[in-house]
XYZ file of C-alpha atoms in Angstrom:
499
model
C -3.597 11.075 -6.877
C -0.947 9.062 -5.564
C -1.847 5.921 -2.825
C -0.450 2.793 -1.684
C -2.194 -0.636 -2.604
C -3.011 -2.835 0.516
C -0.638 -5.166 1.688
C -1.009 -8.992 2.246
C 0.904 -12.028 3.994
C 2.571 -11.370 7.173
C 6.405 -10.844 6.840
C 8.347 -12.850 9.283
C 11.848 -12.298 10.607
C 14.669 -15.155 11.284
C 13.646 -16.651 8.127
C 16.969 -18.754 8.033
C 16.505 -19.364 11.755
C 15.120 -22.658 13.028
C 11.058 -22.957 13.578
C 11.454 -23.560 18.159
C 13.975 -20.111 17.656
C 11.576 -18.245 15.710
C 8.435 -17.392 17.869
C 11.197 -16.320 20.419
C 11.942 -12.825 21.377
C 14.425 -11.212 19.695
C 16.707 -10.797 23.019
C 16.279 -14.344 23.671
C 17.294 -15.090 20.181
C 20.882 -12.978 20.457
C 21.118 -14.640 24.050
C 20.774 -18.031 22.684
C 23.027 -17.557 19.899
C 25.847 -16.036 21.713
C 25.252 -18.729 24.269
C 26.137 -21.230 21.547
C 28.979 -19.474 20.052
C 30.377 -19.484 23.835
C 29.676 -22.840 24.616
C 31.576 -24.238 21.192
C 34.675 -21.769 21.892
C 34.521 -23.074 25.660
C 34.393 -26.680 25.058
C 37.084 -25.964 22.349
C 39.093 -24.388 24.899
C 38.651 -27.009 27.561
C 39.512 -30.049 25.118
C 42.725 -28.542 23.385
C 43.704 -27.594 27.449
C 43.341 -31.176 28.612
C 44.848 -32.461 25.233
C 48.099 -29.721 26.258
C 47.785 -31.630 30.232
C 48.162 -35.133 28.424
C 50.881 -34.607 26.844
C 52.510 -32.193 29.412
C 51.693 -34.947 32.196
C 53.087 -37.907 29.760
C 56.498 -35.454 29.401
C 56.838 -35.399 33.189
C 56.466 -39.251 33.468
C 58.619 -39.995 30.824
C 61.491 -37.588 32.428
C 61.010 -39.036 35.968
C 61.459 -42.656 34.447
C 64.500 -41.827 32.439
C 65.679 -40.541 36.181
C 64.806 -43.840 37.443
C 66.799 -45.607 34.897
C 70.070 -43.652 34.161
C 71.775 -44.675 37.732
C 71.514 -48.554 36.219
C 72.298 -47.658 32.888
C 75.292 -45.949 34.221
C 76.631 -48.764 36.661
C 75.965 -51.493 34.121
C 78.067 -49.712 31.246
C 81.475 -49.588 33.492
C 80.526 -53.080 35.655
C 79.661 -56.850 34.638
C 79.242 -57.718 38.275
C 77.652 -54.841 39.955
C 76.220 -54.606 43.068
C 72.153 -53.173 43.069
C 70.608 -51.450 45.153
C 67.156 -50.911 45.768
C 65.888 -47.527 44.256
C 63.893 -45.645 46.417
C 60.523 -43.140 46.768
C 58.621 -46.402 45.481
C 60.072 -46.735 42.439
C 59.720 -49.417 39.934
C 62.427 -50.306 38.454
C 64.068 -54.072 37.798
C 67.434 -54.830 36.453
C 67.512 -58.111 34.092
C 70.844 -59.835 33.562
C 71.743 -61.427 29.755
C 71.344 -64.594 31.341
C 67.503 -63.780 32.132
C 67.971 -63.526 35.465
C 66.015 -60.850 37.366
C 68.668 -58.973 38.962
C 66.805 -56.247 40.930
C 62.917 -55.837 41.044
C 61.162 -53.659 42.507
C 57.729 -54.479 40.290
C 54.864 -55.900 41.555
C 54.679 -59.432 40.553
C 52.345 -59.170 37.863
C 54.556 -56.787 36.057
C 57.796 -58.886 36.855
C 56.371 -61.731 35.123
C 56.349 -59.985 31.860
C 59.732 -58.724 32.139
C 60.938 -61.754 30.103
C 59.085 -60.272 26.679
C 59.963 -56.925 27.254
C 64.226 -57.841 27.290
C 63.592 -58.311 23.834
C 61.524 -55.157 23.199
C 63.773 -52.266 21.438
C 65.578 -49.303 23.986
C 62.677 -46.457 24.611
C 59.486 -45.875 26.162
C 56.056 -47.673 25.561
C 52.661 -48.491 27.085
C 51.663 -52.072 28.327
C 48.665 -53.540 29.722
C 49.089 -55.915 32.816
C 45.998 -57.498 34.141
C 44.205 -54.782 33.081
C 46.418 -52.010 34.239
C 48.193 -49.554 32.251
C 52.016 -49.142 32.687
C 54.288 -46.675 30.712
C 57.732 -47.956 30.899
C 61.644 -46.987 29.444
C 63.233 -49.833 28.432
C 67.582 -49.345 27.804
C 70.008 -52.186 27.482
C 72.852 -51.528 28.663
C 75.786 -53.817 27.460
C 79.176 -54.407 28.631
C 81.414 -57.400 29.312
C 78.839 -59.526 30.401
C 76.497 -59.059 27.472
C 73.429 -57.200 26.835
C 71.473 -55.839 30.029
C 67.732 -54.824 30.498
C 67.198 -51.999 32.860
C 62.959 -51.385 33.021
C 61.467 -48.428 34.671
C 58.012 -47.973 35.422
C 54.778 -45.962 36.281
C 51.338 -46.890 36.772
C 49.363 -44.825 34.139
C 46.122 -44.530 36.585
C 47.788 -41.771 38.416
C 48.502 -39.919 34.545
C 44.420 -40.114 34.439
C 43.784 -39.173 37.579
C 45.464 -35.995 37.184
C 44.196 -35.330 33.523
C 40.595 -36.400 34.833
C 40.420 -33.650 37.868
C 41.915 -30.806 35.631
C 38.889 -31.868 32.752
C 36.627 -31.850 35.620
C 37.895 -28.681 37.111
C 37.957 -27.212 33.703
C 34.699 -28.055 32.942
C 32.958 -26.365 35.609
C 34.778 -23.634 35.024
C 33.829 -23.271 32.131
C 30.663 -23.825 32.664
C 30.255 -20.916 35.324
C 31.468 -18.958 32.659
C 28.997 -19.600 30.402
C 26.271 -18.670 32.279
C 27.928 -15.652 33.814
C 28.289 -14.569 29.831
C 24.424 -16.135 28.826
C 23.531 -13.582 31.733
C 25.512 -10.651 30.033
C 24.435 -11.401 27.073
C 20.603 -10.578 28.143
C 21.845 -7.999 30.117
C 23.445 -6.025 26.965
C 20.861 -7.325 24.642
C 18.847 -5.546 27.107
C 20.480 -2.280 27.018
C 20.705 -2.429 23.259
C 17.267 -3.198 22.697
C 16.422 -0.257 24.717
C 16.706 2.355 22.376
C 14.368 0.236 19.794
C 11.751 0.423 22.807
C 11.574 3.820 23.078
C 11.120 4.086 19.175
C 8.284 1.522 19.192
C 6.374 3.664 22.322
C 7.299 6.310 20.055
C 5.643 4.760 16.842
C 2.817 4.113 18.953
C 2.360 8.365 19.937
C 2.776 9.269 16.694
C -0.831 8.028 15.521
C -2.520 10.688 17.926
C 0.653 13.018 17.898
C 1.420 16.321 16.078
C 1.859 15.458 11.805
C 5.396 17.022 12.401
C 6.192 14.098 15.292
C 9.750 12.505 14.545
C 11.347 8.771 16.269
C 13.989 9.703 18.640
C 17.481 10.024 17.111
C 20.288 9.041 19.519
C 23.491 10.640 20.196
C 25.139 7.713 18.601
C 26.212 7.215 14.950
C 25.152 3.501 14.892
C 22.865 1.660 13.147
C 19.717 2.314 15.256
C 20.156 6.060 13.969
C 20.393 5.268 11.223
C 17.043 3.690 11.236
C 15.128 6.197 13.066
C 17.127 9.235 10.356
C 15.505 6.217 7.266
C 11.703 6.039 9.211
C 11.943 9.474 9.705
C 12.299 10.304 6.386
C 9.679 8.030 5.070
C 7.335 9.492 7.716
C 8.291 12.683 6.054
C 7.652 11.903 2.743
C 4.424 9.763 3.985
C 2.808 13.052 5.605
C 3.566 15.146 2.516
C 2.127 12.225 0.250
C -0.647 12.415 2.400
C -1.406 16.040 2.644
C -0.695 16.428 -1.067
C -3.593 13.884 -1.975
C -5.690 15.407 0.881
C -5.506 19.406 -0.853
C -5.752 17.272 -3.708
C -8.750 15.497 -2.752
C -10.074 18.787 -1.455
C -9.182 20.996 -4.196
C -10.953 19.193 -6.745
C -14.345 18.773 -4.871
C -14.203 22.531 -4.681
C -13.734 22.879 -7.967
C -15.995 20.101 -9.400
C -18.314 21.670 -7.855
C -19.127 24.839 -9.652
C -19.033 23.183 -13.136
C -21.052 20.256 -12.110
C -23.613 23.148 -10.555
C -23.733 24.786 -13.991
C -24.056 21.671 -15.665
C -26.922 21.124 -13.290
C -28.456 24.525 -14.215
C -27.890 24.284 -17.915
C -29.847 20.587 -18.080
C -32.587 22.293 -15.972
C -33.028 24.893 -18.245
C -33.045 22.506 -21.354
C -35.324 20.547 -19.687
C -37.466 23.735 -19.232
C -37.278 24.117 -23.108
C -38.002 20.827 -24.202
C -41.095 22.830 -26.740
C -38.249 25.029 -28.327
C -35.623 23.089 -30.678
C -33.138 26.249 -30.740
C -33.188 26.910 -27.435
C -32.888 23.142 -26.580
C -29.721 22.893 -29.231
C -28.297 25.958 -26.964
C -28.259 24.475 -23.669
C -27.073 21.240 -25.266
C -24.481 22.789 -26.742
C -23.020 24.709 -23.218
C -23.718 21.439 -21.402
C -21.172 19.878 -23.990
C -18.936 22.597 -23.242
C -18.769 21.981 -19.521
C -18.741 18.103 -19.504
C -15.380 19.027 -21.448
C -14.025 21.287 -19.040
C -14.906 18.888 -16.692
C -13.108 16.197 -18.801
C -10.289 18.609 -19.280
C -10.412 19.150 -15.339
C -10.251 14.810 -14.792
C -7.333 14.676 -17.337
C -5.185 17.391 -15.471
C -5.829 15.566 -12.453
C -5.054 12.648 -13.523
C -1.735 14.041 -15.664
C -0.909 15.832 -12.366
C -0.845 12.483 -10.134
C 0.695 10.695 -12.967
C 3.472 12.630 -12.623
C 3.860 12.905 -8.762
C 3.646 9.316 -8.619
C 7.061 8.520 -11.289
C 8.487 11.326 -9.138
C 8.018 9.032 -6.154
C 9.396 6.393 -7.929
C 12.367 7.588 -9.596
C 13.905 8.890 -6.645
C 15.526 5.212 -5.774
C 15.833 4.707 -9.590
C 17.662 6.409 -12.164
C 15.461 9.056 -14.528
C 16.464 8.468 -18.266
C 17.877 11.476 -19.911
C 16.883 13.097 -23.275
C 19.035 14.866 -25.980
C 19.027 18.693 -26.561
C 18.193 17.457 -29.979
C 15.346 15.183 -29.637
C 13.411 18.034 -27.196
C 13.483 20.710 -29.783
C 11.729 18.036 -32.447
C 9.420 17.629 -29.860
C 9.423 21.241 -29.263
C 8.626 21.757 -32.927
C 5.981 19.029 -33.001
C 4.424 20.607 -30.192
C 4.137 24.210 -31.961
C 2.626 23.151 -34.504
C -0.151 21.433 -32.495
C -0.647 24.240 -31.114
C -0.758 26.405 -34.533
C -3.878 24.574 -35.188
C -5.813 26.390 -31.870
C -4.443 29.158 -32.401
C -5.416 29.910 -36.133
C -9.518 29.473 -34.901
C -8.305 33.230 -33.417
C -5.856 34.467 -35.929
C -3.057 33.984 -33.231
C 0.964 33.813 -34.499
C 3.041 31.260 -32.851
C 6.734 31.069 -33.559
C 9.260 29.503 -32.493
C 13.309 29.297 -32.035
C 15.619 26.653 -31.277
C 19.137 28.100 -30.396
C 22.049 25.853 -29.547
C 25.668 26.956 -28.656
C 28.248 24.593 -30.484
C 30.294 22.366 -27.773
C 33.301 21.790 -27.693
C 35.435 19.347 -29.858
C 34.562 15.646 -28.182
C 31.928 16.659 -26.028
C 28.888 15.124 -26.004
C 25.616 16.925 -26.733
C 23.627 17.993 -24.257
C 21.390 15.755 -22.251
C 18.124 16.389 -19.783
C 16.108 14.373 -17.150
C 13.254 15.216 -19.343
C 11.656 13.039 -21.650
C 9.693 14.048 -24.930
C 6.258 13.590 -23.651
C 6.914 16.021 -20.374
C 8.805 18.672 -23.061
C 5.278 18.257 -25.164
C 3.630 19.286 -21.728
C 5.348 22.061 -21.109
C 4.801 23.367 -24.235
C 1.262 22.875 -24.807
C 0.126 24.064 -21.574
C 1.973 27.067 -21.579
C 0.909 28.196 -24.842
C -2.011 27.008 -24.952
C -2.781 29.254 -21.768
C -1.104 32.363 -23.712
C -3.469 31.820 -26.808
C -6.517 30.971 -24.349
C -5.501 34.913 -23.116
C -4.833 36.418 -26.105
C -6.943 38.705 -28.247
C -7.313 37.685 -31.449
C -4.296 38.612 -33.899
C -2.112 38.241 -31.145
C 1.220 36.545 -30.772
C 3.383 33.829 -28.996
C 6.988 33.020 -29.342
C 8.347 29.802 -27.989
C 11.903 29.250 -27.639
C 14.607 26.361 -26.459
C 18.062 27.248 -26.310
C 20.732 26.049 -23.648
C 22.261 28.820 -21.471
C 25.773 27.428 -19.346
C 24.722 24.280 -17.521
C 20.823 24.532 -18.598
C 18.298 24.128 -20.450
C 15.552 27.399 -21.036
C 12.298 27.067 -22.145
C 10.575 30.264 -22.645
C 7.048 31.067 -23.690
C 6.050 34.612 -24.436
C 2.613 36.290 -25.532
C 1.797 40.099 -25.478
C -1.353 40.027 -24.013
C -2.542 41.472 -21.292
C -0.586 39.773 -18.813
C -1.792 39.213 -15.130
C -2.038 40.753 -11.930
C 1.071 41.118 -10.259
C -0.986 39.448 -6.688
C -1.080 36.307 -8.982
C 2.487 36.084 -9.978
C 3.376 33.921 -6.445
C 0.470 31.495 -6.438
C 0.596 31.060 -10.270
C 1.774 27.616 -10.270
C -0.285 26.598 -7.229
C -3.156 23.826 -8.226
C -6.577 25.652 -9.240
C -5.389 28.992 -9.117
C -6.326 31.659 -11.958
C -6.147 35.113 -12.296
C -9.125 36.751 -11.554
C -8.747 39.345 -14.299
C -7.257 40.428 -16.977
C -6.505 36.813 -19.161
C -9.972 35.321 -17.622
C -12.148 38.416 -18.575
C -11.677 38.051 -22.055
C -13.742 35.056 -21.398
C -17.409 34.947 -23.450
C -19.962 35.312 -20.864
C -22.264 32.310 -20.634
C -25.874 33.091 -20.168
C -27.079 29.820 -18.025
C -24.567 31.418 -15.473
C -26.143 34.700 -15.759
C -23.963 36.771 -17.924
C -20.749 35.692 -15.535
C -17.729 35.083 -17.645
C -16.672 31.590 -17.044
C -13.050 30.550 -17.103
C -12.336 27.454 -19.264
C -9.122 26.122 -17.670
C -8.931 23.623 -14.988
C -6.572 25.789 -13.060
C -3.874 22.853 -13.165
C -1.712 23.652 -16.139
C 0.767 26.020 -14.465
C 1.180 23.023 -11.694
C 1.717 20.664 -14.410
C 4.548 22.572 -15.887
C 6.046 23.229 -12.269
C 5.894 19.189 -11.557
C 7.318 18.258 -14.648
C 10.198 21.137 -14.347
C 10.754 19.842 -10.483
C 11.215 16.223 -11.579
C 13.239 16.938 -14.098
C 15.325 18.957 -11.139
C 14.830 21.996 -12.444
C 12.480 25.035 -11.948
C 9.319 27.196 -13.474
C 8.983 31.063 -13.615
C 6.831 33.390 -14.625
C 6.915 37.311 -14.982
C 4.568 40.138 -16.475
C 7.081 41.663 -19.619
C 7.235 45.901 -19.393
C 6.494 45.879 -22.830
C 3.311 43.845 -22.198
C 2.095 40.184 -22.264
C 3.714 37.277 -20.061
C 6.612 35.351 -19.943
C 7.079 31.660 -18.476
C 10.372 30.735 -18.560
C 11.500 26.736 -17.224
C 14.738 25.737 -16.700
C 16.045 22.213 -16.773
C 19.486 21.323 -15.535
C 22.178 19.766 -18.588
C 23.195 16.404 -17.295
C 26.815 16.028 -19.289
C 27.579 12.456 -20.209
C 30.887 11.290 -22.135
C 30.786 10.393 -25.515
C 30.653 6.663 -25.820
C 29.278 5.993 -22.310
């Protein structure tokens, strides 16, 4: 029987997360982090903005000073001796003859006195620093008769940073309502997605006192959350047929342990009984031996039987090696002739026939999900039953051939064959015929002249796992001729030559 191994640890999600982020909900953790992400492409967004104002503000000033200047520049080209006047709209702008002489000034003192080191300064614009204020100025010099002018326009740079300043500011709250406008989205949709995974965990929760057929909600949608409820509901699936197999297991075998073990009882009692009488004490020894060995042969199937439900389970994520048409009819052979040596205690014929149509040029031989030891299996047990059934002299024919795309196995005695009420639980677990192949049985007298069947009832289910696995299928049929006929088929599974 097949069962799961208790687990330990605790498995913890958000691994790779931070330890403050990970005894948080999961909503608060897809709130935080798209809070983050928001505030980074935010603050991006405000800094490359103001960075665009700077320069877009610095533009402005240096076009309104080259406005200031050009009138001067102008005059100055054509005249030696002009006449100035003032600019106006507060403008700062002073006019410095080649003799050094302030000619117009409109500068606050501080600036005018370091008008003397910027006449030497080359034509464009610059920053200075005046008593701790910042100035951007055009310089252009101007040169005609009189020699070489310096015209000097100017802006206090406070009012550039004032501007910038208030836009950051303005920008930054701004932003900043933003943010939490989208932190409260985000919970909000994190909300509504998380919904769905709700209702499967209240769900969950009604499935422990719920009908065995109770499935997790699947939504409308294609997403992922389907998919995980179509994935739990499919382990659920195979969990609850897991389970009931290993509970009819579980059940089947107490009821059948039970009448051997009963016998066994009886059959010590009575040697116990004839403890005086050497013969009759050899006796019951001698049918106690025989059922401890059914019951051995009863523990073996059951354990052959969950052996091979449980690499079922596990090859259905893997993939099942494959076996040659070849290398199953050796074992086919081999298997025969194990069975020769039960059958000669009765006299019994077993043959055998392997029969392989040739492939075509280049194509690979034949290959089957089936490995040697399940072939042996399928062998034994089926004729093994037959010569169990058979009277003695009688005969079984065993044959492996490939028909189209599969693989036959067929096993055929002509004895008596079984009822045809048996035929569709035959390859249910612990099921025999009640006549016919069982009757032939030699009546045990510590049972009180009952015939008692020496199978375990599990060989037929072996043979139908081991076909299953192997994805294909187990038959059996009563031939018109007489005897029986179990035929399995096994799926070909082509590969290319050289693969």
């Amino acid at each position: 029987m097949t069962g799961s191994a208790p687990t330990t640890g605790t498995v913890r999600g958000g691994r790779g997360l931070p330890r403050p982020l990970r005894v948080l909900s999961l909503r608060a953790r897809i709130t935080i982090g798209s809070t983050a992400i928001a505030a980074v492409v935010i603050l991006l967004l405000v800094l490359v903005m103001r960075f665009q104002v700077v320069s877009v503000v610095a533009s402005a000033t240096r076009t309104l000073l080259d406005a200031d200047v050009d009138p001067y520049v102008a005059t100055l080209e054509v005249d030696s001796d002009p006449d100035l006047s003032a600019p106006g709209n507060a403008q700062l702008v002073a006019v410095v003859a080649p003799s050094g002489q302030i000619r117009l000034s409109t500068m606050p003192p501080r600036v005018e006195r370091a008008l003397g080191s910027l006449t030497s300064t080359e034509s464009g614009t610059s920053l200075i620093t005046v008593s701790g204020s910042e100035y951007r100025v055009v310089i252009e010099h101007p040169v005609n008769a009189a020699g070489r002018w310096t015209v000097v326009a100017a802006r206090n740079s406070q009012a550039e940073a004032i501007v910038v300043d208030d836009l950051t500011t303005t920008l930054s709250l701004t932003g900043l309502a933003i943010l939490i406008a989208f932190g409260i989205a985000s919970w909000a949709l994190a909300t509504a997605a998380l919904r769905p995974v709700n209702r499967m965990r209240r769900e969950a929760e009604r499935l422990s006192v719920a009908p065995e057929r109770a499935e997790l909600p699947v939504g409308p949608a294609q997403d992922e959350l389907a998919s995980l409820a179509t994935t739990l509901n499919a382990f659920l699936a195979r969990t609850r047929q897991v389970t009931e197999r290993e509970r009819q297991m579980v059940s089947d075998a107490s009821h059948e342990l039970r009448t051997p073990l009963a016998i066994l009882t009886t059959q010590l009692d009575l040697a116990s009984l004839d403890g005086d009488d050497a013969a009759a004490l050899a006796a019951h020894i001698d049918r106690a031996k025989r059922s401890v060995a059914r019951l051995s042969r009863l523990a073996n199937d059951l354990l052959t039987l969950s052996r091979i439900e449980d690499a079922e389970e596990r090859e259905q994520d893997g993939a099942q090696p494959t076996t040659t048409w070849s290398d199953l009819g050796d074992e086919v052979m081999a298997a025969v002739d194990r069975v020769r040596l039960i059958a000669s205690t009765k006299d019994i014929t077993v043959d055998f026939d392997l029969e392989r149509t040739p492939d075509p040029v280049g194509a690979a031989e034949p290959r089957f999900r089936l490995d040697t030891g399940g072939m042996a299996q399928l062998v034994t047990n089926t004729a093994s039953n037959a010569v169990a059934a058979l009277p003695r002299g009688g005969g079984v024919f065993v044959s492996w051939r490939v028909e189209g795309d599969e693989g036959v196995l067929q096993v055929t005695d002509d004895g008596p064959g079984v009822p045809e009420s048996f035929i569709p639980v035959a390859f249910d677990r612990f099921t025999r015929p009640d006549e016919a192949r069982t009757s032939r049985r030699d009546p045990d007298p510590a049972t009180g002249g009952v015939p008692v069947p020496g199978g375990s009832g599990l060989g037929l289910a072996i043979v139908r796992a081991i076909a299953e696995r192997s994805g294909g299928t187990a038959a059996l049929r009563n031939v018109r001729s007489g005897g029986l006929e179990v035929t399995v088929r096994i799926p070909v599974v082509r590969e290319q030559t050289g693969s």
